[in-house]
Amino acid sequence: MPETILEIDALDSFYGDFQALFGVSMQVGKGEVVSVIGANGAGKSTLMRSVTGLLTNRPDMVRFGDAQIGALRADQIARLGIAMVPEGRQLFPSLSVEENLIIGSQVGRPGDWSLSAVYALFPVLAERRNQASTSLSGGQQQMVAIGRALMSNPDLLLFDEISLGLAPIIIKNIYEALPDVIGTGMSAIVVEQDITRAVEISDRVYCLQEGRVSLEGKSGEVSRDAISKAYFGV
Ligand SMILES: Nc1ncnc2c1ncn2[C@@H]1O[C@H](COP(=O)(O)OP(=O)(O)OP(=O)(O)O)[C@@H](O)[C@H]1O
Ligand SMILES: [Mg+2]
């Protein structure tokens, strides 16, 4: 087990009075890829929002390196080095591809990711750099969302269902780019509903069911039966 970079400790998360997460504990090691799987409504996005400060919690429920970040704001957490490719991409429609990418760099973290590095990873974005982000295909928009996150040079990158709504060939392209993205010692949490893909790309896997961790294990060691049971609860 590598040095722990993210430690989630008995996290409860709420939307007003509604409790969406119940005592969720999870660790991510330096350089590790962890996948989070679970059915619709299991709490995957809520977990991502709790780590990135879009939902706030008790300070000690989330630790990143030496910092207690559970109660910090999203902009503070981004500056510490956590970035997210959010569900639904959430690009700025009135801005160009390049302007959307530059927004990621405004966090002000130094590192190897720059416009040219993102364009080298996804050459099609260089061709479309001056186009409105809304004129791109779904897959290209997803590349912009990934590029924008990389532009903040994060130490931990969260992907929330990057394959949602994309054609299989595009999903394959994007997942083929991931090792280059993560290979530089970055850690990642990948939320994915496709169990096979989730197991393939990760070192360890967590299953969420109705706001609780129903299974955790090394990706090479957990059986399909155990995952199905933890996923569907049957
Ligand atoms: N903004 C919100 N306000 C109130 N309840 C919410 C909100 N967002 C999510 N929830 C509820 O919290 C629970 C967890 O939702 P969440 O979006 O985290 O699930 P998910 O695992 O990401 O699902 P999906 O696979 O559909 O994206 C669900 O019961 C959902 O209805
Ligand atoms: Mg979700």
Coordinates of C-alpha atoms and ligand atoms in Angstrom, one line a residue:
M1 CA 0.0 0.0 0.0
P2 CA 1.5 3.3 -1.1
E3 CA 1.5 6.4 1.2
T4 CA -2.1 7.6 1.6
I5 CA -2.9 10.8 -0.1
L6 CA -6.7 10.9 0.5
E7 CA -8.4 9.6 3.6
I8 CA -12.2 9.7 4.0
D9 CA -13.2 8.8 7.5
A10 CA -16.8 7.9 8.4
L11 CA -18.2 10.5 6.1
D12 CA -21.9 11.5 6.4
S13 CA -23.2 13.8 3.7
F14 CA -26.5 15.6 3.5
Y15 CA -28.7 17.6 1.2
G16 CA -30.6 19.6 3.7
D17 CA -32.3 17.0 5.9
F18 CA -31.7 14.2 3.4
Q19 CA -28.8 12.0 4.3
A20 CA -27.1 10.6 1.1
L21 CA -23.9 9.1 2.6
F22 CA -23.6 7.1 5.8
G23 CA -20.2 6.5 7.4
V24 CA -18.3 6.2 4.2
S25 CA -14.6 5.4 4.7
M26 CA -12.1 5.2 1.8
Q27 CA -8.4 5.7 1.2
V28 CA -6.5 6.5 -2.0
G29 CA -2.8 6.0 -2.1
K30 CA -0.2 8.1 -4.0
G31 CA -0.2 7.1 -7.6
E32 CA -3.2 4.8 -7.1
V33 CA -6.3 4.5 -9.3
V34 CA -9.4 3.7 -7.2
S35 CA -12.7 3.1 -8.9
V36 CA -16.1 3.7 -7.3
I37 CA -19.0 1.8 -8.6
G38 CA -22.7 1.6 -7.7
A39 CA -26.2 1.9 -9.1
N40 CA -28.0 5.2 -9.9
G41 CA -28.5 7.1 -6.7
A42 CA -26.0 5.1 -4.7
G43 CA -24.1 8.3 -3.7
K44 CA -21.1 8.3 -6.1
S45 CA -21.5 11.9 -7.2
T46 CA -22.3 13.0 -3.6
L47 CA -19.0 11.4 -2.6
M48 CA -17.1 13.3 -5.3
R49 CA -18.8 16.6 -4.3
S50 CA -17.9 16.0 -0.7
V51 CA -14.2 15.5 -1.6
T52 CA -14.1 18.6 -3.9
G53 CA -15.9 21.0 -1.5
L54 CA -19.1 21.3 -3.4
L55 CA -20.7 19.8 -0.3
T56 CA -19.1 20.6 3.0
N57 CA -18.7 18.4 6.0
R58 CA -16.9 18.2 9.3
P59 CA -13.2 19.1 8.8
D60 CA -11.8 15.8 9.9
M61 CA -14.0 13.6 7.7
V62 CA -11.8 14.2 4.7
R63 CA -8.0 14.5 4.9
F64 CA -5.8 15.3 1.9
G65 CA -2.1 14.9 2.7
D66 CA -1.7 16.6 6.0
A67 CA -4.7 18.9 5.6
Q68 CA -8.2 18.4 7.0
I69 CA -10.3 19.5 4.0
G70 CA -13.8 18.3 5.0
A71 CA -15.0 21.9 5.6
L72 CA -13.0 23.8 3.0
R73 CA -14.6 25.5 -0.1
A74 CA -14.2 24.2 -3.6
D75 CA -11.7 26.9 -4.6
Q76 CA -9.5 26.2 -1.6
I77 CA -9.5 22.4 -2.3
A78 CA -8.7 23.0 -5.9
R79 CA -5.6 25.0 -4.9
L80 CA -4.5 22.2 -2.6
G81 CA -4.4 19.9 -5.7
I82 CA -7.7 18.1 -6.2
A83 CA -9.6 18.5 -9.5
M84 CA -12.7 16.9 -10.9
V85 CA -14.1 16.0 -14.3
P86 CA -17.7 16.5 -13.2
E87 CA -20.8 14.5 -14.2
G88 CA -22.2 16.2 -17.3
R89 CA -18.9 18.0 -18.1
Q90 CA -20.2 21.5 -17.1
L91 CA -18.2 23.5 -19.6
F92 CA -18.9 27.2 -20.0
P93 CA -21.1 27.3 -23.2
S94 CA -20.3 30.9 -24.2
L95 CA -16.5 30.3 -24.0
S96 CA -14.2 28.7 -26.6
V97 CA -12.4 25.4 -26.1
E98 CA -9.2 27.2 -25.2
E99 CA -10.9 29.6 -22.8
N100 CA -12.5 26.6 -21.0
L101 CA -9.1 25.0 -20.7
I102 CA -7.5 28.2 -19.4
I103 CA -10.1 28.3 -16.6
G104 CA -8.5 25.2 -15.2
S105 CA -5.1 26.9 -15.0
Q106 CA -6.5 29.8 -12.9
V107 CA -6.1 27.7 -9.8
G108 CA -2.4 28.7 -10.1
R109 CA -0.7 25.4 -9.5
P110 CA 2.6 24.9 -11.3
G111 CA 3.3 21.7 -13.2
D112 CA 3.7 20.0 -16.5
W113 CA 0.1 20.3 -17.7
S114 CA -0.3 23.3 -20.1
L115 CA -2.3 24.1 -23.2
S116 CA 0.3 22.4 -25.4
A117 CA 0.4 19.3 -23.2
V118 CA -3.4 19.0 -23.4
Y119 CA -3.4 19.6 -27.1
A120 CA -0.8 16.8 -27.5
L121 CA -3.0 14.5 -25.5
F122 CA -6.1 15.4 -27.5
P123 CA -5.0 16.8 -30.9
V124 CA -8.6 17.3 -32.0
L125 CA -8.9 20.1 -29.4
A126 CA -6.0 22.0 -30.9
E127 CA -7.9 22.1 -34.2
R128 CA -11.0 23.4 -32.5
R129 CA -9.3 25.7 -30.0
N130 CA -11.3 28.8 -31.1
Q131 CA -14.6 27.1 -31.5
A132 CA -17.4 27.5 -28.9
S133 CA -17.3 24.4 -26.6
T134 CA -21.0 23.7 -27.4
S135 CA -20.1 23.2 -31.1
L136 CA -18.1 20.1 -30.2
S137 CA -19.3 16.5 -30.1
G138 CA -20.0 14.9 -26.7
G139 CA -16.7 13.1 -26.7
Q140 CA -14.8 16.2 -27.6
Q141 CA -16.5 18.1 -24.9
Q142 CA -15.5 15.4 -22.5
M143 CA -11.9 15.9 -23.6
V144 CA -12.2 19.6 -22.8
A145 CA -13.5 18.7 -19.4
I146 CA -10.6 16.4 -18.8
G147 CA -8.1 18.9 -20.2
R148 CA -9.5 21.7 -18.0
A149 CA -9.0 19.5 -14.9
L150 CA -5.5 18.6 -15.9
M151 CA -4.7 22.3 -16.4
S152 CA -4.8 22.8 -12.6
N153 CA -2.0 20.3 -12.3
P154 CA -3.8 18.2 -9.6
D155 CA -2.3 15.5 -7.4
L156 CA -5.6 13.8 -7.2
L157 CA -8.1 13.7 -10.2
L158 CA -11.7 12.7 -9.9
F159 CA -13.6 11.4 -12.9
D160 CA -17.4 11.2 -12.4
E161 CA -18.9 9.0 -15.1
I162 CA -16.8 10.2 -18.0
S163 CA -18.3 7.6 -20.4
L164 CA -21.9 8.6 -19.8
G165 CA -23.8 9.3 -23.1
L166 CA -20.7 8.7 -25.3
A167 CA -20.4 6.2 -28.2
P168 CA -18.4 3.1 -27.4
I169 CA -15.5 4.0 -29.7
I170 CA -15.2 7.4 -28.0
I171 CA -15.2 5.8 -24.6
K172 CA -12.4 3.5 -25.7
N173 CA -10.4 6.5 -27.0
I174 CA -10.8 8.4 -23.7
Y175 CA -9.9 5.4 -21.6
E176 CA -6.9 4.7 -23.7
A177 CA -5.7 8.2 -22.9
L178 CA -6.1 7.7 -19.2
P179 CA -2.8 6.0 -18.5
D180 CA -0.9 8.9 -20.0
V181 CA -3.0 11.2 -17.8
I182 CA -2.5 9.3 -14.6
G183 CA 1.0 7.9 -15.3
T184 CA 2.8 10.9 -14.0
G185 CA 2.3 9.9 -10.3
M186 CA -1.1 11.5 -10.1
S187 CA -3.8 9.6 -8.0
A188 CA -7.3 9.2 -9.4
I189 CA -10.8 8.2 -8.3
V190 CA -12.9 7.0 -11.3
V191 CA -16.6 6.7 -10.9
E192 CA -17.9 4.3 -13.5
Q193 CA -21.1 2.2 -13.9
D194 CA -19.4 -0.3 -16.2
I195 CA -18.1 -2.9 -13.7
T196 CA -15.7 -4.5 -16.2
R197 CA -14.1 -1.2 -17.1
A198 CA -13.9 -0.1 -13.5
V199 CA -12.1 -3.2 -12.5
E200 CA -9.8 -3.1 -15.6
I201 CA -8.5 0.5 -15.0
S202 CA -8.1 0.5 -11.2
D203 CA -5.8 -0.8 -8.5
R204 CA -8.7 -1.1 -6.0
V205 CA -12.4 -0.8 -6.2
Y206 CA -15.1 0.4 -3.8
C207 CA -18.8 -0.4 -4.3
L208 CA -21.4 2.0 -2.9
Q209 CA -25.0 0.9 -2.2
E210 CA -27.6 3.3 -0.8
G211 CA -25.0 5.6 0.6
R212 CA -22.8 3.0 2.2
V213 CA -19.6 1.1 1.2
S214 CA -20.9 -2.4 0.4
L215 CA -17.6 -3.8 -0.8
E216 CA -13.9 -2.9 -1.1
G217 CA -11.0 -4.8 -2.4
K218 CA -8.1 -5.1 -4.8
S219 CA -9.4 -5.0 -8.4
G220 CA -7.6 -8.3 -9.3
E221 CA -9.0 -10.1 -6.3
V222 CA -12.7 -9.2 -6.0
S223 CA -14.9 -11.6 -7.8
R224 CA -17.6 -10.7 -10.2
D225 CA -20.2 -12.3 -8.0
A226 CA -19.1 -10.3 -5.0
I227 CA -19.3 -7.1 -7.0
S228 CA -22.7 -7.9 -8.5
K229 CA -24.0 -8.6 -5.0
A230 CA -22.5 -5.4 -3.6
Y231 CA -23.8 -3.4 -6.6
F232 CA -27.3 -4.6 -6.8
G233 CA -27.8 -5.9 -3.3
V234 CA -29.0 -9.3 -4.4
Ligands
LIG1 N1 -28.9 18.2 -5.2 C1 -29.6 17.2 -4.5 N2 -30.5 17.5 -3.6 C2 -31.2 16.5 -2.9 N3 -30.9 15.2 -3.1 C3 -29.9 14.9 -3.9 C4 -29.2 15.9 -4.7 N4 -28.3 15.2 -5.5 C5 -28.5 13.9 -5.2 N5 -29.4 13.7 -4.3 C6 -29.8 12.4 -3.8 O1 -28.7 11.8 -3.1 C7 -28.7 10.4 -3.4 C8 -27.3 10.1 -4.0 O2 -27.3 10.8 -5.3 P1 -26.0 10.8 -6.2 O3 -26.2 11.8 -7.3 O4 -24.8 11.0 -5.3 O5 -25.9 9.3 -6.8 P2 -25.0 8.7 -7.9 O6 -24.5 7.4 -7.4 O7 -24.1 9.7 -8.4 O8 -26.1 8.4 -9.0 P3 -26.0 8.4 -10.7 O9 -25.4 7.1 -11.0 O10 -27.4 8.5 -11.1 O11 -25.2 9.6 -11.0 C9 -29.9 10.1 -4.2 O12 -30.9 9.6 -3.4 C10 -30.2 11.4 -4.9 O13 -31.6 11.5 -5.2
MG2 MG -23.7 10.5 -10.2

